[in-house]
Amino acid sequence: MKIMKFGGTSVGKPERMHQVKDLIIQDDSPKIVVLSALAGTTNALVQIGEALSHADKKGAKLIIDELQSHYESFYLELLGTDAGRAKALSIIQEHFEFLNIILKINFNEAINRDILAQGELLSTKLFCTLLDELFIDAVFLPAIDFMSIDENQEPELLKIEERLKAILSDYPHQKLFITQGFVCKNHRKEIDNLKRGGSDYTASLIGAAFNAEVIEIWTDIDGMHNNDPRIVDQTKPIAQLSFDEAAELAYFGAKILHPASIWPAQMYNVPVKLLNTMQPEALGTTITAEEQGQGVKAIAAKDGITAIKIKSSRMLLAYGFLRKVFEIFEKFKTPIDMITTSEVALSVTIDDETHLAELIAELEHFGVVEVDQNQSIICIVGNMVAESKGTLKDIMDAMIEYPIRMVSYGGSRHNVSLLVNTSIKNDALRTLNKSLFTFN
Ligand code: ADP
Ligand code: ASP
Ligand code: MG
């Protein structure tokens, strides 16, 4: 089994959807195709939810109408037959009728998640209509029939595997399955999602469930680049990454991959390939267990970080202090990213401020608490980065003009993390790029 996931840009134009169709029928190996929503759709759905959460029905209606007219020109270009077009129009009408009904009822978070699911439902249904029109045999798999998360929003991999295998056993002769990325069911059996960019996670979870031959993530760039191409010029694709390296980059801001999308593939040792739909012949990036090369391979950055410092003389020579502090973060289900310690102080970073006030109130029992918001983690990744001679010096030399709030070095063999104020992040990324990568 092969998993092929296509992102928003890859399905965002009718001609691109045709390209996707060509790519999935290139060989007749069994495959599950995971599609995102058309580019821009999920953003629009988020805006609809936001407008409704402020009781702005007029604003929501405007976005719904604009989105509907986008789909109404999209399907005309996508499909060539009257039957295909009639089918597509009825799909579009059904989903926009749903959005219009939502305008009339009381808005809540469960409804918001229903709204967010419409994008992937539309893209997969329209794509299946295209396959149908071209007499390409495929099965439409509703993601909510198998993709589930528990009360901690963690995917239930074993249940996903069980359900998927049961569903597919009903189609012993079928080779092509189409499903929605991002969409899932939660423990209350409501429609939920795997967070923004979650279609990658869907693909990886399905790949793990089937112990697939490969998980292909088809997107709009030729693989993982050595720095954020949205910020830094002259970035280059990386041919090979280990699971650990890719996971660090994804978690610390490389938008090409959902932050959690590597662990399922890693757990089942399924290779992940990052490929470009617009340039299918490009090599892309292959992610496997193998650790190749030496030195710095890539840099990524994650914004929206808050640093919390707890200064306490009680930490001096005490044991059990860290446990007590970490228990507070556990109590408020707030993950910690970076940690640095001195004998009398501890600094940690979080990216979820939901319970910041409660965290501070409880941490103040231990000592003086200082909070710095608007921080970014710059994550420098490579094989043996922490041990290769001079790497830290090169990084620090490059950063000489920039104030650094925290440094994390030696936590793993492939990562050095720096915490800086977000206002200097872009400049720091560019300077690091110049210093750490030599271009010929
Ligand atoms: P998709 O819609 O296919 O999921 P995304 O927009 O989520 O695509 O991810 C691809 C984008 O990620 C690229 O267009 C690029 O701008 C951005 N990106 C950020 N960091 C990196 C990186 N290190 N390597 C490649 N792409 C990156
Ligand atoms: N459509 C969702 C999003 O835009 C999921 C994805 O594209 O991966 O976040
Ligand atoms: Mg994405």
XYZ file of N, CA, C and O in Angstrom, residues 222-411:
760
model
N 9.800 21.632 -3.863
C 10.519 20.378 -4.152
C 11.203 19.787 -2.924
O 12.392 19.488 -2.957
N 10.494 19.655 -1.846
C 11.028 18.984 -0.661
C 11.294 19.946 0.480
O 11.017 21.153 0.374
N 11.852 19.407 1.561
C 12.220 20.221 2.720
C 13.445 21.049 2.354
O 14.460 20.487 1.933
N 13.342 22.363 2.485
C 14.491 23.221 2.212
C 15.313 23.448 3.478
O 14.832 23.222 4.585
N 16.534 23.921 3.267
C 17.427 24.083 4.432
C 17.113 25.324 5.266
O 17.750 25.562 6.282
N 16.120 26.106 4.851
C 15.662 27.230 5.658
C 14.285 27.609 5.139
O 13.846 27.106 4.085
N 13.612 28.506 5.841
C 12.237 28.845 5.455
C 12.232 29.682 4.173
O 12.660 30.843 4.182
N 11.763 29.112 3.054
C 11.836 29.836 1.779
C 10.941 31.066 1.751
O 11.087 31.907 0.865
N 10.027 31.185 2.710
C 9.169 32.374 2.744
C 9.935 33.581 3.315
O 9.515 34.709 3.171
N 11.044 33.285 3.997
C 11.789 34.355 4.672
C 13.187 34.535 4.075
O 13.683 35.639 3.939
N 13.801 33.419 3.720
C 15.207 33.447 3.308
C 15.307 33.152 1.809
O 14.642 32.248 1.302
N 16.138 33.930 1.099
C 16.366 33.670 -0.333
C 17.369 32.530 -0.492
O 18.174 32.284 0.397
N 17.343 31.925 -1.658
C 18.354 30.922 -2.036
C 18.398 29.715 -1.103
O 19.477 29.206 -0.807
N 17.252 29.305 -0.626
C 17.237 28.055 0.153
C 17.316 26.888 -0.824
O 17.020 27.043 -2.006
N 17.727 25.730 -0.301
C 17.909 24.569 -1.192
C 17.192 23.350 -0.630
O 17.152 23.172 0.597
N 16.684 22.483 -1.502
C 16.063 21.257 -0.983
C 17.108 20.300 -0.402
O 18.252 20.275 -0.857
N 16.683 19.536 0.587
C 17.577 18.557 1.226
C 17.145 17.173 0.739
O 15.968 16.811 0.875
N 18.075 16.415 0.187
C 17.695 15.127 -0.410
C 17.269 14.096 0.635
O 16.329 13.337 0.421
N 17.965 14.079 1.779
C 17.683 13.029 2.763
C 17.662 13.607 4.162
O 18.495 14.449 4.513
N 16.705 13.159 4.948
C 16.657 13.527 6.372
C 16.311 12.276 7.167
O 15.620 11.380 6.672
N 16.805 12.225 8.404
C 16.360 11.130 9.268
C 15.008 11.522 9.871
O 14.627 12.696 9.867
N 14.284 10.526 10.390
C 12.993 10.824 11.032
C 13.171 11.866 12.134
O 12.376 12.792 12.260
N 14.239 11.697 12.935
C 14.453 12.624 14.055
C 14.666 14.052 13.555
O 14.114 15.002 14.102
N 15.473 14.178 12.512
C 15.736 15.521 11.978
C 14.456 16.136 11.414
O 14.147 17.306 11.674
N 13.719 15.345 10.652
C 12.484 15.865 10.046
C 11.466 16.230 11.121
O 10.776 17.253 11.024
N 11.410 15.414 12.176
C 10.445 15.678 13.252
C 10.780 16.996 13.949
O 9.893 17.803 14.236
N 12.073 17.228 14.187
C 12.479 18.485 14.836
C 12.092 19.669 13.946
O 11.552 20.669 14.421
N 12.388 19.559 12.645
C 12.105 20.672 11.739
C 10.604 20.927 11.654
O 10.150 22.073 11.674
N 9.834 19.844 11.572
C 8.379 20.000 11.470
C 7.834 20.621 12.753
O 7.039 21.558 12.720
N 8.315 20.125 13.880
C 7.805 20.631 15.158
C 8.194 22.091 15.355
O 7.419 22.904 15.860
N 9.422 22.424 14.917
C 9.901 23.792 15.136
C 9.688 24.691 13.928
O 10.491 25.573 13.656
N 8.621 24.472 13.187
C 8.157 25.517 12.276
C 8.286 25.294 10.786
O 7.823 26.137 10.030
N 8.912 24.205 10.308
C 8.973 24.010 8.857
C 7.575 23.637 8.375
O 7.124 22.506 8.516
N 6.881 24.618 7.802
C 5.447 24.480 7.538
C 5.127 23.347 6.564
O 3.989 22.864 6.507
N 6.106 22.917 5.811
C 5.867 21.872 4.811
C 5.315 20.590 5.444
O 4.647 19.803 4.789
N 5.597 20.386 6.717
C 5.069 19.201 7.411
C 4.328 19.605 8.685
O 4.800 20.470 9.430
N 3.196 18.968 8.925
C 2.480 19.175 10.192
C 3.406 18.763 11.344
O 4.134 17.769 11.232
N 3.379 19.512 12.442
C 4.354 19.265 13.528
C 4.401 17.821 14.034
O 5.458 17.347 14.435
N 3.260 17.126 13.999
C 3.253 15.777 14.576
C 3.301 14.676 13.517
O 3.125 13.502 13.814
N 3.556 15.077 12.258
C 3.328 14.092 11.193
C 4.426 13.034 11.047
O 4.267 12.105 10.273
N 5.510 13.161 11.776
C 6.581 12.186 11.577
C 6.467 10.960 12.484
O 6.762 9.834 12.063
N 5.993 11.134 13.717
C 6.076 9.991 14.643
C 5.364 8.723 14.160
O 5.914 7.626 14.329
N 4.162 8.819 13.525
C 3.554 7.543 13.111
C 4.419 6.804 12.077
O 4.594 5.585 12.146
N 4.980 7.578 11.128
C 5.833 6.966 10.107
C 7.078 6.367 10.752
O 7.501 5.251 10.426
N 7.627 7.096 11.707
C 8.849 6.636 12.375
C 8.573 5.361 13.171
O 9.359 4.417 13.151
N 7.431 5.356 13.853
C 7.104 4.203 14.697
C 7.021 2.910 13.872
O 7.404 1.856 14.323
N 6.493 3.031 12.657
C 6.344 1.847 11.802
C 7.412 1.799 10.704
O 7.310 1.005 9.780
N 8.389 2.670 10.826
C 9.500 2.708 9.875
C 9.045 2.796 8.414
O 9.543 2.081 7.548
N 8.086 3.676 8.167
C 7.602 3.872 6.799
C 8.290 5.125 6.227
O 8.186 6.207 6.807
N 9.001 5.001 5.099
C 9.647 6.181 4.522
C 8.633 7.248 4.121
O 7.536 6.919 3.663
N 9.025 8.501 4.326
C 8.169 9.627 3.923
C 8.893 10.371 2.811
O 10.089 10.655 2.936
N 8.185 10.661 1.731
C 8.800 11.444 0.646
C 8.057 12.743 0.487
O 6.818 12.753 0.453
N 8.799 13.841 0.394
C 8.188 15.143 0.151
C 8.406 15.474 -1.317
O 9.556 15.553 -1.766
N 7.323 15.618 -2.066
C 7.430 15.766 -3.514
C 6.630 16.962 -4.004
O 5.711 17.433 -3.317
N 6.978 17.423 -5.214
C 6.357 18.627 -5.755
C 5.373 18.268 -6.874
O 5.774 17.771 -7.924
N 4.103 18.530 -6.655
C 3.068 18.216 -7.648
C 3.328 18.953 -8.959
O 3.072 18.423 -10.047
N 3.873 20.180 -8.850
C 4.093 21.002 -10.048
C 5.376 20.610 -10.776
O 5.633 21.072 -11.882
N 6.184 19.776 -10.126
C 7.482 19.392 -10.698
C 7.749 17.947 -10.245
O 8.667 17.697 -9.459
N 6.944 17.012 -10.738
C 6.975 15.647 -10.185
C 8.314 14.940 -10.370
O 8.628 14.007 -9.634
N 9.108 15.398 -11.336
C 10.393 14.729 -11.582
C 11.460 15.158 -10.582
O 12.510 14.511 -10.478
N 11.234 16.229 -9.854
C 12.237 16.689 -8.873
C 12.427 15.626 -7.793
O 11.479 14.941 -7.409
N 13.659 15.549 -7.304
C 14.045 14.505 -6.357
C 13.260 14.575 -5.041
O 12.885 13.554 -4.467
N 13.034 15.783 -4.551
C 12.328 15.954 -3.279
C 13.186 15.529 -2.098
O 14.414 15.467 -2.195
N 12.521 15.263 -0.992
C 13.232 14.842 0.228
C 12.737 13.467 0.635
O 11.530 13.221 0.660
N 13.681 12.594 0.956
C 13.300 11.285 1.472
C 13.641 11.234 2.950
O 14.767 11.562 3.348
N 12.663 10.838 3.755
C 12.858 10.788 5.209
C 12.794 9.324 5.652
O 11.783 8.650 5.443
N 13.916 8.851 6.203
C 13.983 7.456 6.646
C 14.697 7.396 7.999
O 15.103 8.426 8.526
N 14.876 6.184 8.506
C 15.551 6.035 9.798
C 17.046 6.353 9.690
O 17.701 6.667 10.679
N 17.553 6.276 8.491
C 19.000 6.430 8.284
C 19.492 7.853 8.568
O 18.849 8.825 8.159
N 20.613 7.946 9.277
C 21.205 9.263 9.527
C 22.363 9.459 8.564
O 23.329 8.716 8.597
N 22.236 10.442 7.705
C 23.274 10.660 6.692
C 23.907 12.026 6.853
O 23.254 12.955 7.302
N 25.136 12.146 6.426
C 25.796 13.453 6.379
C 26.207 13.956 7.743
O 25.878 13.372 8.770
N 26.958 15.006 7.723
C 27.469 15.613 8.945
C 27.130 17.090 8.957
O 26.941 17.693 7.911
N 27.102 17.652 10.138
C 26.953 19.103 10.264
C 25.522 19.581 10.108
O 24.582 18.795 10.074
N 25.389 20.889 9.990
C 24.058 21.512 9.956
C 23.370 21.205 8.625
O 23.953 21.379 7.561
N 22.130 20.744 8.712
C 21.385 20.457 7.488
C 20.308 21.498 7.225
O 20.019 21.822 6.076
N 19.667 21.961 8.276
C 18.540 22.872 8.053
C 18.230 23.700 9.294
O 18.622 23.350 10.410
N 17.504 24.786 9.038
C 17.114 25.702 10.113
C 15.607 25.958 9.977
O 15.107 26.115 8.861
N 14.925 25.984 11.106
C 13.493 26.325 11.070
C 13.200 27.222 12.259
O 14.004 27.320 13.189
N 12.054 27.867 12.224
C 11.713 28.727 13.366
C 10.233 28.647 13.675
O 9.395 28.488 12.787
N 9.957 28.711 14.958
C 8.566 28.624 15.422
C 8.245 29.878 16.241
O 8.956 30.192 17.204
N 7.171 30.562 15.838
C 6.775 31.793 16.536
C 5.750 31.485 17.626
O 5.346 30.345 17.810
N 5.321 32.543 18.282
C 4.253 32.400 19.278
C 4.719 31.700 20.542
O 3.958 30.984 21.195
N 5.987 31.911 20.885
C 6.548 31.227 22.055
C 6.582 32.187 23.250
O 6.881 33.373 23.109
N 6.289 31.665 24.419
C 6.371 32.430 25.661
C 7.416 31.783 26.559
O 7.391 30.564 26.754
N 8.329 32.604 27.063
C 9.337 32.077 27.995
C 8.917 32.411 29.417
O 8.435 33.519 29.690
N 9.054 31.444 30.306
C 8.706 31.658 31.720
C 9.947 31.338 32.554
O 10.507 30.240 32.446
N 10.354 32.304 33.363
C 11.504 32.065 34.243
C 11.018 31.978 35.688
O 10.224 32.817 36.132
N 11.463 30.963 36.411
C 11.121 30.833 37.831
C 12.435 30.927 38.609
O 13.315 30.079 38.440
N 12.546 31.960 39.416
C 13.788 32.180 40.165
C 13.503 31.844 41.620
O 12.579 32.396 42.224
N 14.287 30.903 42.158
C 13.958 30.475 43.510
C 15.201 29.973 44.227
O 15.916 29.098 43.725
N 15.438 30.489 45.405
C 16.592 29.990 46.167
C 16.288 28.591 46.698
O 17.188 27.856 47.085
N 14.999 28.222 46.675
C 14.650 26.862 47.132
C 15.177 25.791 46.185
O 15.204 24.609 46.503
N 15.555 26.215 44.999
C 16.065 25.252 44.026
C 17.484 24.816 44.417
O 17.940 23.730 44.054
N 18.165 25.711 45.154
C 19.556 25.469 45.521
C 19.682 24.153 46.289
O 19.064 23.973 47.333
N 20.451 23.236 45.744
C 20.730 21.945 46.370
C 19.487 21.105 46.675
O 19.553 20.146 47.428
N 18.350 21.478 46.139
C 17.125 20.725 46.458
C 16.866 19.665 45.393
O 17.205 19.852 44.238
N 16.306 18.545 45.820
C 15.841 17.593 44.804
C 14.317 17.633 44.784
O 13.677 18.053 45.744
N 13.761 17.225 43.644
C 12.292 17.221 43.540
C 11.708 18.561 43.124
O 10.506 18.665 42.867
N 12.560 19.592 43.007
C 12.043 20.914 42.646
C 11.478 20.913 41.219
O 10.362 21.385 40.970
N 12.260 20.346 40.298
C 11.816 20.347 38.899
C 10.511 19.585 38.745
O 9.606 20.000 38.031
N 10.414 18.455 39.470
C 9.180 17.662 39.367
C 7.968 18.504 39.758
O 6.950 18.527 39.060
N 8.113 19.231 40.869
C 6.979 20.035 41.352
C 6.591 21.115 40.318
O 5.418 21.383 40.090
N 7.613 21.690 39.704
C 7.326 22.714 38.687
C 6.634 22.074 37.479
O 5.611 22.553 36.988
N 7.181 20.950 37.028
C 6.614 20.299 35.833
C 5.192 19.805 36.081
O 4.367 19.788 35.174
N 4.919 19.426 37.326
C 3.552 18.970 37.645
C 2.520 20.073 37.408
O 1.383 19.795 37.041
N 2.953 21.304 37.613
C 2.020 22.423 37.381
C 1.678 22.507 35.886
O 0.532 22.683 35.496
N 2.696 22.338 35.040
C 2.455 22.367 33.594
C 1.582 21.182 33.171
O 0.726 21.304 32.306
N 1.806 20.061 33.831
C 1.008 18.866 33.523
C -0.459 19.110 33.904
O -1.370 18.796 33.144
N -0.641 19.708 35.080
C -1.998 19.989 35.564
C -2.788 20.820 34.551
O -3.971 20.595 34.339
N -2.105 21.771 33.900
C -2.805 22.624 32.945
C -2.588 22.160 31.496
O -2.795 22.933 30.547
N -2.162 20.898 31.343
C -2.000 20.281 30.012
C -1.243 21.200 29.051
O -1.639 21.408 27.900
N -0.172 21.815 29.559
C 0.608 22.740 28.735
C 1.990 22.141 28.467
O 2.798 22.011 29.381
N 2.244 21.775 27.210
C 3.561 21.193 26.920
C 4.680 22.232 26.996
O 4.468 23.411 26.698
N 5.843 21.761 27.399
C 7.035 22.608 27.455
C 7.918 22.252 26.264
O 8.097 21.080 25.959
N 8.473 23.266 25.581
C 9.374 22.989 24.458
C 10.834 23.025 24.879
O 11.534 22.038 24.827
N 11.302 24.194 25.300
C 12.717 24.335 25.671
C 12.852 24.473 27.177
O 11.967 25.005 27.838
N 13.980 24.013 27.701
C 14.259 24.160 29.134
C 15.719 24.579 29.281
O 16.596 24.001 28.629
N 15.980 25.560 30.147
C 17.372 25.792 30.568
C 17.349 26.023 32.077
O 16.375 26.542 32.620
N 18.413 25.606 32.724
C 18.435 25.754 34.179
C 19.738 26.395 34.629
O 20.776 26.271 33.974
N 19.671 27.071 35.770
C 20.868 27.436 36.519
C 20.599 26.920 37.933
O 19.532 26.348 38.187
N 21.501 27.126 38.819
C 21.294 26.568 40.153
C 20.106 27.233 40.872
O 19.457 26.621 41.705
N 19.817 28.472 40.519
C 18.740 29.165 41.236
C 17.578 29.583 40.331
O 16.654 30.242 40.787
N 17.633 29.196 39.094
C 16.527 29.594 38.210
C 16.296 28.543 37.131
O 17.185 27.756 36.804
N 15.072 28.571 36.639
C 14.681 27.635 35.592
C 13.907 28.438 34.545
O 13.016 29.212 34.895
N 14.263 28.278 33.268
C 13.478 28.913 32.202
C 12.883 27.829 31.333
O 13.574 26.879 30.955
N 11.616 27.980 31.010
C 10.981 27.038 30.085
C 10.227 27.848 29.043
O 9.919 29.019 29.262
N 9.934 27.208 27.913
C 9.080 27.882 26.925
C 7.830 27.060 26.694
O 7.854 25.828 26.773
N 6.741 27.781 26.393
C 5.480 27.129 26.025
C 4.952 27.796 24.755
O 5.324 28.938 24.460
N 4.115 27.067 24.001
C 3.518 27.722 22.828
C 2.002 27.818 22.971
O 1.309 28.227 22.052
N 1.509 27.421 24.117
C 0.063 27.474 24.351
C -0.177 28.321 25.604
O 0.145 27.904 26.713
N -0.725 29.501 25.374
C -0.897 30.444 26.493
C -2.260 30.344 27.159
O -2.593 31.178 28.006
N -3.031 29.337 26.794
C -4.410 29.245 27.302
C -4.462 29.386 28.820
O -5.350 30.035 29.357
N -3.517 28.728 29.502
C -3.579 28.728 30.971
C -2.435 29.532 31.590
O -2.022 29.243 32.717
N -1.946 30.524 30.850
C -0.774 31.274 31.326
C -1.010 31.884 32.714
O -0.166 31.760 33.614
N -2.168 32.517 32.900
C -2.429 33.191 34.182
C -2.428 32.179 35.334
O -1.811 32.419 36.393
N -3.068 31.030 35.122
C -3.103 30.000 36.181
C -1.709 29.440 36.438
O -1.324 29.208 37.587
N -0.956 29.237 35.350
C 0.409 28.714 35.506
C 1.239 29.674 36.352
O 1.907 29.256 37.309
N 1.156 30.959 36.014
C 1.954 31.954 36.755
C 1.539 31.956 38.224
O 2.388 31.923 39.123
N 0.227 31.951 38.460
C -0.265 32.008 39.849
C 0.307 30.846 40.666
O 0.760 31.032 41.801
N 0.342 29.659 40.084
C 0.842 28.500 40.845
C 2.375 28.508 40.946
O 2.937 28.134 41.967
N 3.031 28.945 39.864
C 4.495 28.962 39.883
C 5.013 29.986 40.892
O 6.102 29.823 41.443
N 4.219 31.013 41.147
C 4.664 32.051 42.096
C 4.827 31.517 43.522
O 5.488 32.130 44.340
N 4.228 30.335 43.791
C 4.465 29.711 45.106
C 5.930 29.309 45.272
O 6.413 29.122 46.371
N 6.627 29.146 44.141
C 8.018 28.670 44.205
C 9.040 29.791 44.185
O 10.196 29.583 44.508
N 8.666 30.950 43.700
C 9.639 32.038 43.617
C 9.145 33.141 42.700
O 7.959 33.220 42.379
N 10.097 33.932 42.237
C 9.734 35.062 41.383
C 9.567 34.553 39.946
O 10.421 33.824 39.435
N 8.468 34.933 39.330
C 8.201 34.455 37.967
C 8.292 35.629 36.989
O 7.728 36.696 37.229
N 9.042 35.421 35.917
C 9.124 36.443 34.854
C 8.639 35.837 33.553
O 8.975 34.696 33.243
N 7.870 36.613 32.789
C 7.315 36.093 31.538
C 7.748 36.973 30.364
O 7.659 38.196 30.448
N 8.253 36.348 29.300
C 8.568 37.076 28.060
C 7.722 36.501 26.933
O 7.889 35.322 26.580
N 6.861 37.353 26.371
C 6.041 36.867 25.253
C 6.678 37.257 23.921
O 7.747 37.864 23.900
N 6.017 36.893 22.828
C 6.512 37.214 21.466
C 7.937 36.731 21.223
O 8.796 37.465 20.732
N 8.187 35.509 21.591
C 9.505 34.914 21.360
C 9.407 33.896 20.207
O 8.314 33.412 19.884
N 10.549 33.582 19.626
C 10.603 32.540 18.580
C 11.739 31.576 18.898
O 12.805 31.999 19.360
N 11.475 30.310 18.609
C 12.549 29.319 18.740
C 13.169 29.129 17.362
O 12.464 28.858 16.388
N 14.465 29.308 17.277
C 15.174 28.981 16.041
C 15.843 27.635 16.273
O 16.590 27.459 17.239
N 15.527 26.705 15.395
C 15.978 25.334 15.609
C 16.965 24.974 14.499
O 16.643 25.077 13.316
N 18.158 24.611 14.883
C 19.206 24.281 13.911
C 19.400 22.769 13.969
O 19.690 22.220 15.034
N 19.207 22.137 12.828
C 19.124 20.674 12.824
C 20.172 20.065 11.904
O 20.491 20.616 10.854
N 20.694 18.954 12.315
C 21.629 18.233 11.458
C 22.045 16.957 12.148
O 21.621 16.679 13.275
N 22.877 16.220 11.499
C 23.348 14.985 12.105
C 24.553 15.281 12.985
O 25.531 15.848 12.524
N 24.464 14.890 14.244
C 25.549 15.096 15.198
C 25.904 16.571 15.385
O 27.033 16.898 15.735
N 24.959 17.453 15.123
C 25.251 18.880 15.236
C 25.943 19.179 16.551
O 26.942 19.865 16.610
N 25.414 18.583 17.617
C 25.900 18.939 18.941
C 27.334 18.474 19.175
O 28.021 19.008 20.027
N 27.776 17.461 18.429
C 29.131 16.971 18.661
C 30.131 17.418 17.602
O 31.330 17.348 17.830
N 29.623 17.850 16.445
C 30.605 18.171 15.417
C 31.340 19.452 15.822
O 30.737 20.427 16.254
N 32.620 19.409 15.662
C 33.494 20.487 16.156
C 33.138 21.826 15.524
O 32.956 21.915 14.323
N 33.067 22.850 16.322
C 32.927 24.203 15.792
C 31.506 24.615 15.446
O 31.270 25.772 15.134
N 30.553 23.675 15.464
C 29.194 24.025 15.046
C 28.614 25.127 15.932
O 28.062 26.112 15.446
N 28.763 24.940 17.239
C 28.201 25.921 18.160
C 28.884 27.280 17.977
O 28.237 28.327 18.023
N 30.183 27.238 17.741
C 30.917 28.492 17.526
C 30.381 29.200 16.274
O 30.128 30.401 16.299
N 30.182 28.410 15.191
C 29.668 29.008 13.953
C 28.303 29.645 14.187
O 28.014 30.736 13.695
N 27.460 28.938 14.952
C 26.116 29.457 15.218
C 26.216 30.752 16.028
O 25.598 31.766 15.704
N 27.035 30.713 17.061
C 27.148 31.884 17.939
C 27.822 33.062 17.226
O 27.438 34.203 17.420
N 28.795 32.769 16.383
C 29.431 33.846 15.601
C 28.381 34.523 14.720
O 28.328 35.746 14.621
N 27.545 33.697 14.082
C 26.507 34.257 13.205
C 25.525 35.113 14.004
O 25.009 36.113 13.509
N 25.299 34.735 15.257
C 24.290 35.417 16.080
C 24.876 36.570 16.901
O 24.177 37.120 17.761
N 26.130 36.931 16.615
C 26.840 37.862 17.501
C 26.103 39.185 17.725
O 26.144 39.762 18.810
N 25.364 39.630 16.721
C 24.665 40.922 16.838
C 23.287 40.783 17.491
O 22.594 41.774 17.678
N 22.861 39.568 17.770
C 21.471 39.381 18.206
C 21.391 38.907 19.662
O 22.096 37.965 20.041
N 20.515 39.537 20.445
C 20.333 39.043 21.811
C 19.638 37.675 21.813
O 18.668 37.471 21.076
N 20.168 36.746 22.590
C 19.581 35.402 22.670
C 19.052 35.207 24.083
O 19.766 35.401 25.059
N 17.792 34.815 24.202
C 17.155 34.668 25.517
C 17.475 33.304 26.149
O 17.684 33.183 27.340
N 17.514 32.257 25.331
C 17.837 30.921 25.844
C 18.593 30.141 24.770
O 18.399 30.369 23.585
N 19.419 29.194 25.220
C 20.095 28.287 24.279
C 19.899 26.869 24.785
O 20.058 26.601 25.970
N 19.541 25.970 23.893
C 19.431 24.570 24.294
C 20.361 23.750 23.398
O 20.181 23.695 22.176
N 21.353 23.149 24.016
C 22.414 22.474 23.275
C 22.679 21.148 23.980
O 22.763 21.110 25.209
N 22.772 20.079 23.204
C 23.117 18.806 23.823
C 21.918 17.969 24.240
O 22.075 16.866 24.744
N 20.721 18.499 24.037
C 19.515 17.730 24.386
C 19.369 16.522 23.477
O 18.886 15.469 23.883
